[in-house]
C-alpha positions as MATLAB code, in Angstrom:
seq = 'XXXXXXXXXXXXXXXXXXXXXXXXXXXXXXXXXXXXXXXXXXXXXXXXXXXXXXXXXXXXXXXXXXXXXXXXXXXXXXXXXXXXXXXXXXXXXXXXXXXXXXXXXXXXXXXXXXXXXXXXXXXXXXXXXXXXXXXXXXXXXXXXXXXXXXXXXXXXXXXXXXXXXXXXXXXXXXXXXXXXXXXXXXXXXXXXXXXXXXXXXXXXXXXXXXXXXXXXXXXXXXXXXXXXXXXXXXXXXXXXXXXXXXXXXXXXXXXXXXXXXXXXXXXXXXXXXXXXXXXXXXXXXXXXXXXXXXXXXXXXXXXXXXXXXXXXXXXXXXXXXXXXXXXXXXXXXXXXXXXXXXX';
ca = [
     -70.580   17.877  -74.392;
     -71.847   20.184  -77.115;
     -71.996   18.238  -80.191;
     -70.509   21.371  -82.752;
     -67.848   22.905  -80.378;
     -66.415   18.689  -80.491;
     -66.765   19.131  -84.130;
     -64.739   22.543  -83.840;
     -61.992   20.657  -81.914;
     -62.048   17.748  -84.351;
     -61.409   20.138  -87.289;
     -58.599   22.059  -85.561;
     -56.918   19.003  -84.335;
     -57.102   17.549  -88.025;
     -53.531   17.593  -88.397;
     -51.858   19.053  -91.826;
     -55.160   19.701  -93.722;
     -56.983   22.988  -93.496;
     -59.976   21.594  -95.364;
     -63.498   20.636  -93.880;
     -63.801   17.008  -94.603;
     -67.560   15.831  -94.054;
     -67.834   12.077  -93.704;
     -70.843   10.101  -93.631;
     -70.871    7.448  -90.444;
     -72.237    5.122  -93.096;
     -69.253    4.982  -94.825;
     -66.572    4.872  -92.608;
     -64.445    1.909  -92.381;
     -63.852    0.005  -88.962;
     -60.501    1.790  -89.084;
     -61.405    5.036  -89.620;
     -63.947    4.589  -87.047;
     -61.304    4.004  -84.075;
     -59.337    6.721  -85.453;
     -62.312    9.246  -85.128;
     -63.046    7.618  -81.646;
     -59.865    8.495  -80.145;
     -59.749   12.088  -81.609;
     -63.264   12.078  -80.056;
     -61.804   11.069  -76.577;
     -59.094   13.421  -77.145;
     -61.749   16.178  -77.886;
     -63.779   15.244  -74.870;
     -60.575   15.299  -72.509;
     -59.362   18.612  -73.613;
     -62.622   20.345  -72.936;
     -62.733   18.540  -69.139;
     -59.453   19.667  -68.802;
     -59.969   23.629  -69.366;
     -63.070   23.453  -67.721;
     -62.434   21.615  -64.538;
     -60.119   23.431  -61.603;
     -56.675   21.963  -61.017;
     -55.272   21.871  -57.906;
     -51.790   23.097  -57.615;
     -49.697   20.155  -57.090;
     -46.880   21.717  -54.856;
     -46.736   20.802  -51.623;
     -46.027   17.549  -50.383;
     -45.792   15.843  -47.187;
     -41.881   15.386  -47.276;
     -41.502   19.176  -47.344;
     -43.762   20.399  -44.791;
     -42.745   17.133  -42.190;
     -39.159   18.341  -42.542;
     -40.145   21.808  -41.771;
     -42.387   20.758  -38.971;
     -39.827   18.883  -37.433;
     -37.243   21.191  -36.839;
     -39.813   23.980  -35.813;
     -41.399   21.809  -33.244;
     -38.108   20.012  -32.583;
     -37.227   19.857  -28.785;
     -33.923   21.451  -30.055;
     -35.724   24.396  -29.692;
     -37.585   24.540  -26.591;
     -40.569   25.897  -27.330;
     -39.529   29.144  -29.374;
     -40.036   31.435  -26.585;
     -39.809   35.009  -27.810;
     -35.817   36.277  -26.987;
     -34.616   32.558  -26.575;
     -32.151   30.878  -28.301;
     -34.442   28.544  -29.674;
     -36.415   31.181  -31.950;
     -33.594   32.157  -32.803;
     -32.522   29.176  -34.346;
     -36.297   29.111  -36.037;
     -35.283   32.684  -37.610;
     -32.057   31.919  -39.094;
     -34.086   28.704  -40.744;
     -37.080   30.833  -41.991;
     -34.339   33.248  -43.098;
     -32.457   30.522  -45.042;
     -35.720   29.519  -46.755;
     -36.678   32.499  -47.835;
     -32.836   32.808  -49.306;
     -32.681   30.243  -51.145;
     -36.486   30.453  -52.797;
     -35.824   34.110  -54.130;
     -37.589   36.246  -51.183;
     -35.809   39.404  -50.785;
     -35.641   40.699  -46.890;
     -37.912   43.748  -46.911;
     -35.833   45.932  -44.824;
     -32.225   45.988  -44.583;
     -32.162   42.841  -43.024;
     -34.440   39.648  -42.677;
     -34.693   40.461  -39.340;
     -36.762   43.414  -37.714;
     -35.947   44.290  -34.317;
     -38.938   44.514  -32.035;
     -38.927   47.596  -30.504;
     -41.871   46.797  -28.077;
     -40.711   43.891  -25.897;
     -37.808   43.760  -23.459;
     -35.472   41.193  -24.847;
     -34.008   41.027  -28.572;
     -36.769   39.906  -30.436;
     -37.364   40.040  -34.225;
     -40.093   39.162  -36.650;
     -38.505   37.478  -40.166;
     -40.237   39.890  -43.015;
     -39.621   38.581  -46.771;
     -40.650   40.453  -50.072;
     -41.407   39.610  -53.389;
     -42.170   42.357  -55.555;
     -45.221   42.570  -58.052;
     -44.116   42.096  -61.840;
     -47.091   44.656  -62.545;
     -46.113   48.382  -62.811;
     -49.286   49.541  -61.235;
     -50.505   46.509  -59.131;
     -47.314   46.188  -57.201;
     -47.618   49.182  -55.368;
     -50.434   47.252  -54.085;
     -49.426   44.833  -50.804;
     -50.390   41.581  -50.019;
     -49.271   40.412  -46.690;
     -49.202   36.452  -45.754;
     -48.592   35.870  -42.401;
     -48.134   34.060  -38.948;
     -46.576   33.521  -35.815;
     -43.399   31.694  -35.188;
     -43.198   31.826  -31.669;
     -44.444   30.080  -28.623;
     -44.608   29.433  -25.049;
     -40.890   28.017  -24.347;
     -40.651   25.905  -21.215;
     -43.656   25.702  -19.182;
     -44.753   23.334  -16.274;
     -43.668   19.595  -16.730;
     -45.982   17.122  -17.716;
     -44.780   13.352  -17.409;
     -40.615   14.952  -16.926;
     -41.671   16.864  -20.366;
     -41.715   20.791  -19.740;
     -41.300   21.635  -23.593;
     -44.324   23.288  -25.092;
     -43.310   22.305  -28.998;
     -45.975   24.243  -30.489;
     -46.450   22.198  -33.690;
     -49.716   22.752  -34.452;
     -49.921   26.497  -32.241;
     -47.826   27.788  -34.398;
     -45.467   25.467  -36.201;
     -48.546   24.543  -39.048;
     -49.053   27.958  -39.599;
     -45.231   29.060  -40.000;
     -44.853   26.012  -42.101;
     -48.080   27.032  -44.600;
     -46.500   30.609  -44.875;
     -43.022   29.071  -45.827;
     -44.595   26.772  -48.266;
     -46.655   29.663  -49.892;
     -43.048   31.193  -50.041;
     -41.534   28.819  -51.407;
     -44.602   28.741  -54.485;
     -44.653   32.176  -55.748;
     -40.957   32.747  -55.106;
     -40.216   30.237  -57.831;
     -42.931   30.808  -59.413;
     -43.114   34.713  -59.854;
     -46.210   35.409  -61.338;
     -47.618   37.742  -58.640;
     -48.565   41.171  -60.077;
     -49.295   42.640  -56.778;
     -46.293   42.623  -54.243;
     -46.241   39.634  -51.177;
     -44.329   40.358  -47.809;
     -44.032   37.305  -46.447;
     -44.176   37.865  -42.302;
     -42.990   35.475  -39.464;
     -44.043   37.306  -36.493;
     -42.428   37.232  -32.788;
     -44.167   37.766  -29.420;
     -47.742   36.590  -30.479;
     -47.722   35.129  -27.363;
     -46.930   37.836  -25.531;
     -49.882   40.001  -26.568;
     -49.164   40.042  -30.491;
     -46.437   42.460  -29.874;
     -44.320   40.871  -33.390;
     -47.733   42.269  -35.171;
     -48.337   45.037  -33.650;
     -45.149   46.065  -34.270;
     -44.876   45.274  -38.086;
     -48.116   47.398  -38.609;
     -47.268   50.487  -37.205;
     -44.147   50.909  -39.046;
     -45.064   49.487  -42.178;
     -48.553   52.156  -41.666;
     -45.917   55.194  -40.910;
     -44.078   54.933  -44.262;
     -47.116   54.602  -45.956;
     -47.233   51.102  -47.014;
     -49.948   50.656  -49.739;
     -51.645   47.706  -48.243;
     -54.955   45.653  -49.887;
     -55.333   42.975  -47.499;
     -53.045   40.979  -44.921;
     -53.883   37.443  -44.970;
     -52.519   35.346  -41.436;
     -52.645   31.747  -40.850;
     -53.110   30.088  -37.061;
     -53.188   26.595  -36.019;
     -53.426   24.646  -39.142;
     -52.360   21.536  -38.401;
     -55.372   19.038  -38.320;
     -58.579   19.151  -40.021;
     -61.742   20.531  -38.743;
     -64.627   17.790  -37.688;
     -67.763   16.880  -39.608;
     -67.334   20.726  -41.208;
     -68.440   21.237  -45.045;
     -65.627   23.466  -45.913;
     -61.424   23.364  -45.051;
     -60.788   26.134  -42.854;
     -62.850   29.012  -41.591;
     -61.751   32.421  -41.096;
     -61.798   34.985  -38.635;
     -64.258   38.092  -38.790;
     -65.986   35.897  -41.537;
     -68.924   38.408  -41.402;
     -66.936   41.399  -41.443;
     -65.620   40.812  -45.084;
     -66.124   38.646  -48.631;
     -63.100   37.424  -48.085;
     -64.725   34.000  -47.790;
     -66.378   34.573  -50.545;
     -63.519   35.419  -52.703;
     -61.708   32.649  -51.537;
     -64.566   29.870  -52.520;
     -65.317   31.784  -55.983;
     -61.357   30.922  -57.061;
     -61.498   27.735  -55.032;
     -64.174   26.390  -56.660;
     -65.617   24.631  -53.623;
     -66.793   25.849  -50.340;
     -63.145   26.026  -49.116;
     -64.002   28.565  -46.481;
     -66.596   28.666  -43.925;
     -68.470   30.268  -40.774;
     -67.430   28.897  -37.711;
     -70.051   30.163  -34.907;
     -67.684   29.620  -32.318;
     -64.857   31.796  -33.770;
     -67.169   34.238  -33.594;
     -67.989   33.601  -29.979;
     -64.734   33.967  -28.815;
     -63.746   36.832  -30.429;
     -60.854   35.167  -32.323;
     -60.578   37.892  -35.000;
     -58.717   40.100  -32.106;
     -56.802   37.253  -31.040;
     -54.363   36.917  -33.840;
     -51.802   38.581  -35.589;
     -54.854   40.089  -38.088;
     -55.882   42.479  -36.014;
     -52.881   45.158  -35.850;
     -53.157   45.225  -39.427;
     -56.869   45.693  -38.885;
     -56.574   48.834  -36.787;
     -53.470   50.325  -38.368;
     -55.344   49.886  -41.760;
     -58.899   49.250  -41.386;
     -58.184   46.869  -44.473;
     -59.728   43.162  -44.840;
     -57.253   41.424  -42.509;
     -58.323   37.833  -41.322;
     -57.354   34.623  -39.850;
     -57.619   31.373  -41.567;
     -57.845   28.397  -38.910;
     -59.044   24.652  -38.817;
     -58.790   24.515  -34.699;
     -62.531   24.101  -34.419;
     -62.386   23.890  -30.149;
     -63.244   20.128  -30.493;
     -60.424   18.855  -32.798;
     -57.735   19.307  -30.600;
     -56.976   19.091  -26.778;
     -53.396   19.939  -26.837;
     -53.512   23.854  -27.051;
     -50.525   24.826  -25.500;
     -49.550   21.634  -23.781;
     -46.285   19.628  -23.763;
     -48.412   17.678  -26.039;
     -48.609   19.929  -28.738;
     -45.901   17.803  -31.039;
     -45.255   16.902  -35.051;
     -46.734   13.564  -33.831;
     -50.423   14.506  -33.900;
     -50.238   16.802  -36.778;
     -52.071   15.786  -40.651;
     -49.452   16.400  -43.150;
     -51.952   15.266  -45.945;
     -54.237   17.519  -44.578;
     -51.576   20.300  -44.300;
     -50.388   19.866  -48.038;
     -54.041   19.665  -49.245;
     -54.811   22.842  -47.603;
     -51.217   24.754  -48.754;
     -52.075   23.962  -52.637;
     -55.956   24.787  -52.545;
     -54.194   28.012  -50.747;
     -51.928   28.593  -53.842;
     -54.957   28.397  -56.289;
     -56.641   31.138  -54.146;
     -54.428   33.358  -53.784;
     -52.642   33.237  -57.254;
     -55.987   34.814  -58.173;
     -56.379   37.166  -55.170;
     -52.723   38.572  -56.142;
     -53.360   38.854  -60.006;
     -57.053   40.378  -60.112;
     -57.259   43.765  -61.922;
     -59.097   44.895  -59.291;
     -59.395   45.086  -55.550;
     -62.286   42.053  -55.056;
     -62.014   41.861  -51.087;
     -63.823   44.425  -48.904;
     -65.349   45.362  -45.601;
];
């Protein structure tokens, strides 16, 4: 540590006296001494402490295994889009948002689908910006809530849970929710999304971004989380994300992070995931950064959408440890004077 900026903090923490007092080690008494040690320490401590990044401490496992659980519950058969199961997954992501201070965004929590043939509705939350000019800027957080319902039986189990595809992500959204609803420091305005019919050919997104593009919706950057749930193997960063070469987003997110937090996963690429999520509506209704952040790696999991698929397999530590790095990033993302992320 620099030897005159502890001297700086030494004189401003010298309690009641406004006067330089110069003493001379020679001379200093064994008591004395220990006193000038600890305001030393205290000195040192304070200095680590503006310097270093801290974590959000928010999450925890408690809250996102209760959450899991009743999302991947069998209670609710597999949230197939139009059952009565998702439905029951609605009314919960509805309560959460109620009782964490997210407003619905339209008249109701629930927006009707108008693009699949059974009642279907994505859950849409808002939190307005406490900036005059920033809020009319959008940030959306989002992902899917749905799943496959019943499917073939496996072992006299026909229930596709969907914990990790898409419980984890629903859960990370909620939890995000749940933060800066509390916590209302956003200066650009959050809608908080829980989208139907993914499964069905992202019909809950495709949806959402067509009407919210008609009326004009000042978007910056829509933000989606997918499969979540366990961490990514022998990988030097947390999650990767989606289109990671079409954006800094990555970037962005590692500068606030302080760590390489987000990374390139070849395969993603491969695949084509950035059209394969609830990102890319936004995408072409837009043409604004609008991404995917994943830890399904293709070799981390062999349950995608199996009966298998339950709260049993999923990483809570690893969820929560990903949901407060999250907060960090985007408290930053939300409050930057300008617009950082760009194609």
């Amino acid at each position: 540590m620099n030897k005159s900026y502890l001297f700086i903090l030494l004189l401003v923490f010298s309690c009641g006296s406004s006067k330089l007092i110069v003493t001379d080690p020679a001379n200093v008494s064994p008591k004395q001494s220990e006193v000038l040690k600890k305001d030393e320490q205290i000195a040192e401590e304070l200095y680590h402490n503006k310097n270093k990044n801290l974590v959000v401490s928010f999450s925890n496992t408690k809250s996102v295994s209760e959450m899991m659980s009743f999302l991947a519950s069998d209670d609710l058969k597999g949230r197939d889009t139009g059952s009565e199961g998702i439905e029951k997954a609605a009314n919960f992501i509805e309560k959460v948002f109620q009782e964490n201070n997210i407003s619905s965004y339209f008249k109701s929590y629930k927006d009707t689908l108008l693009n699949y043939n059974k009642p279907a509705f994505n859950v849409v939350g808002y939190l307005e910006g406490n900036d005059a000019v920033l809020k009319k800027q959008f940030v959306i957080i989002g992902a899917h809530y749905d799943h496959l319902g019943m499917i073939s039986p496996i072992a006299g189990d026909a229930i596709a849970n969907g914990a990790n595809d898409n419980a984890s992500g629903t859960t990370t959204v909620l939890e995000l929710a749940r933060y800066f609803g509390n916590k209302k420091n956003n200066k650009r305005s959050i809608i908080f999304v829980l989208f139907s019919a993914e499964e069905k050919g992202l019909l809950g997104s495709k949806h959402l971004a067509k009407k919210l593009k008609d009326e004009e919706l000042g978007l910056y950057t829509m933000l989606n989380f997918e499969m979540v749930g366990v961490p990514l193997v022998d990988k030097d960063y947390a999650m990767y994300v989606t289109g990671y070469e079409n954006s800094n987003l990555a970037e962005i997110c590692n500068k606030y992070a302080q760590e390489k937090f987000i990374g390139f996963l070849p395969a993603a690429k491969g695949y084509n995931l950035f059209k394969r999520s609830d990102n890319y509506p936004f995408h072409e209704e837009f043409n604004v950064p609008s991404q995917t952040f994943c830890t399904f790696d293709f070799t981390n999991f062999d349950h995608y959408h199996g009966v298998d698929d339950e709260v049993g397999i999923m990483d809570y530590n690893h969820m929560v440890s990903i949901v407060n790095k999250t907060i960090s990033v985007l408290e930053n993302i939300v409050n930057a004077p300008i617009k950082e992320i760009t194609y």
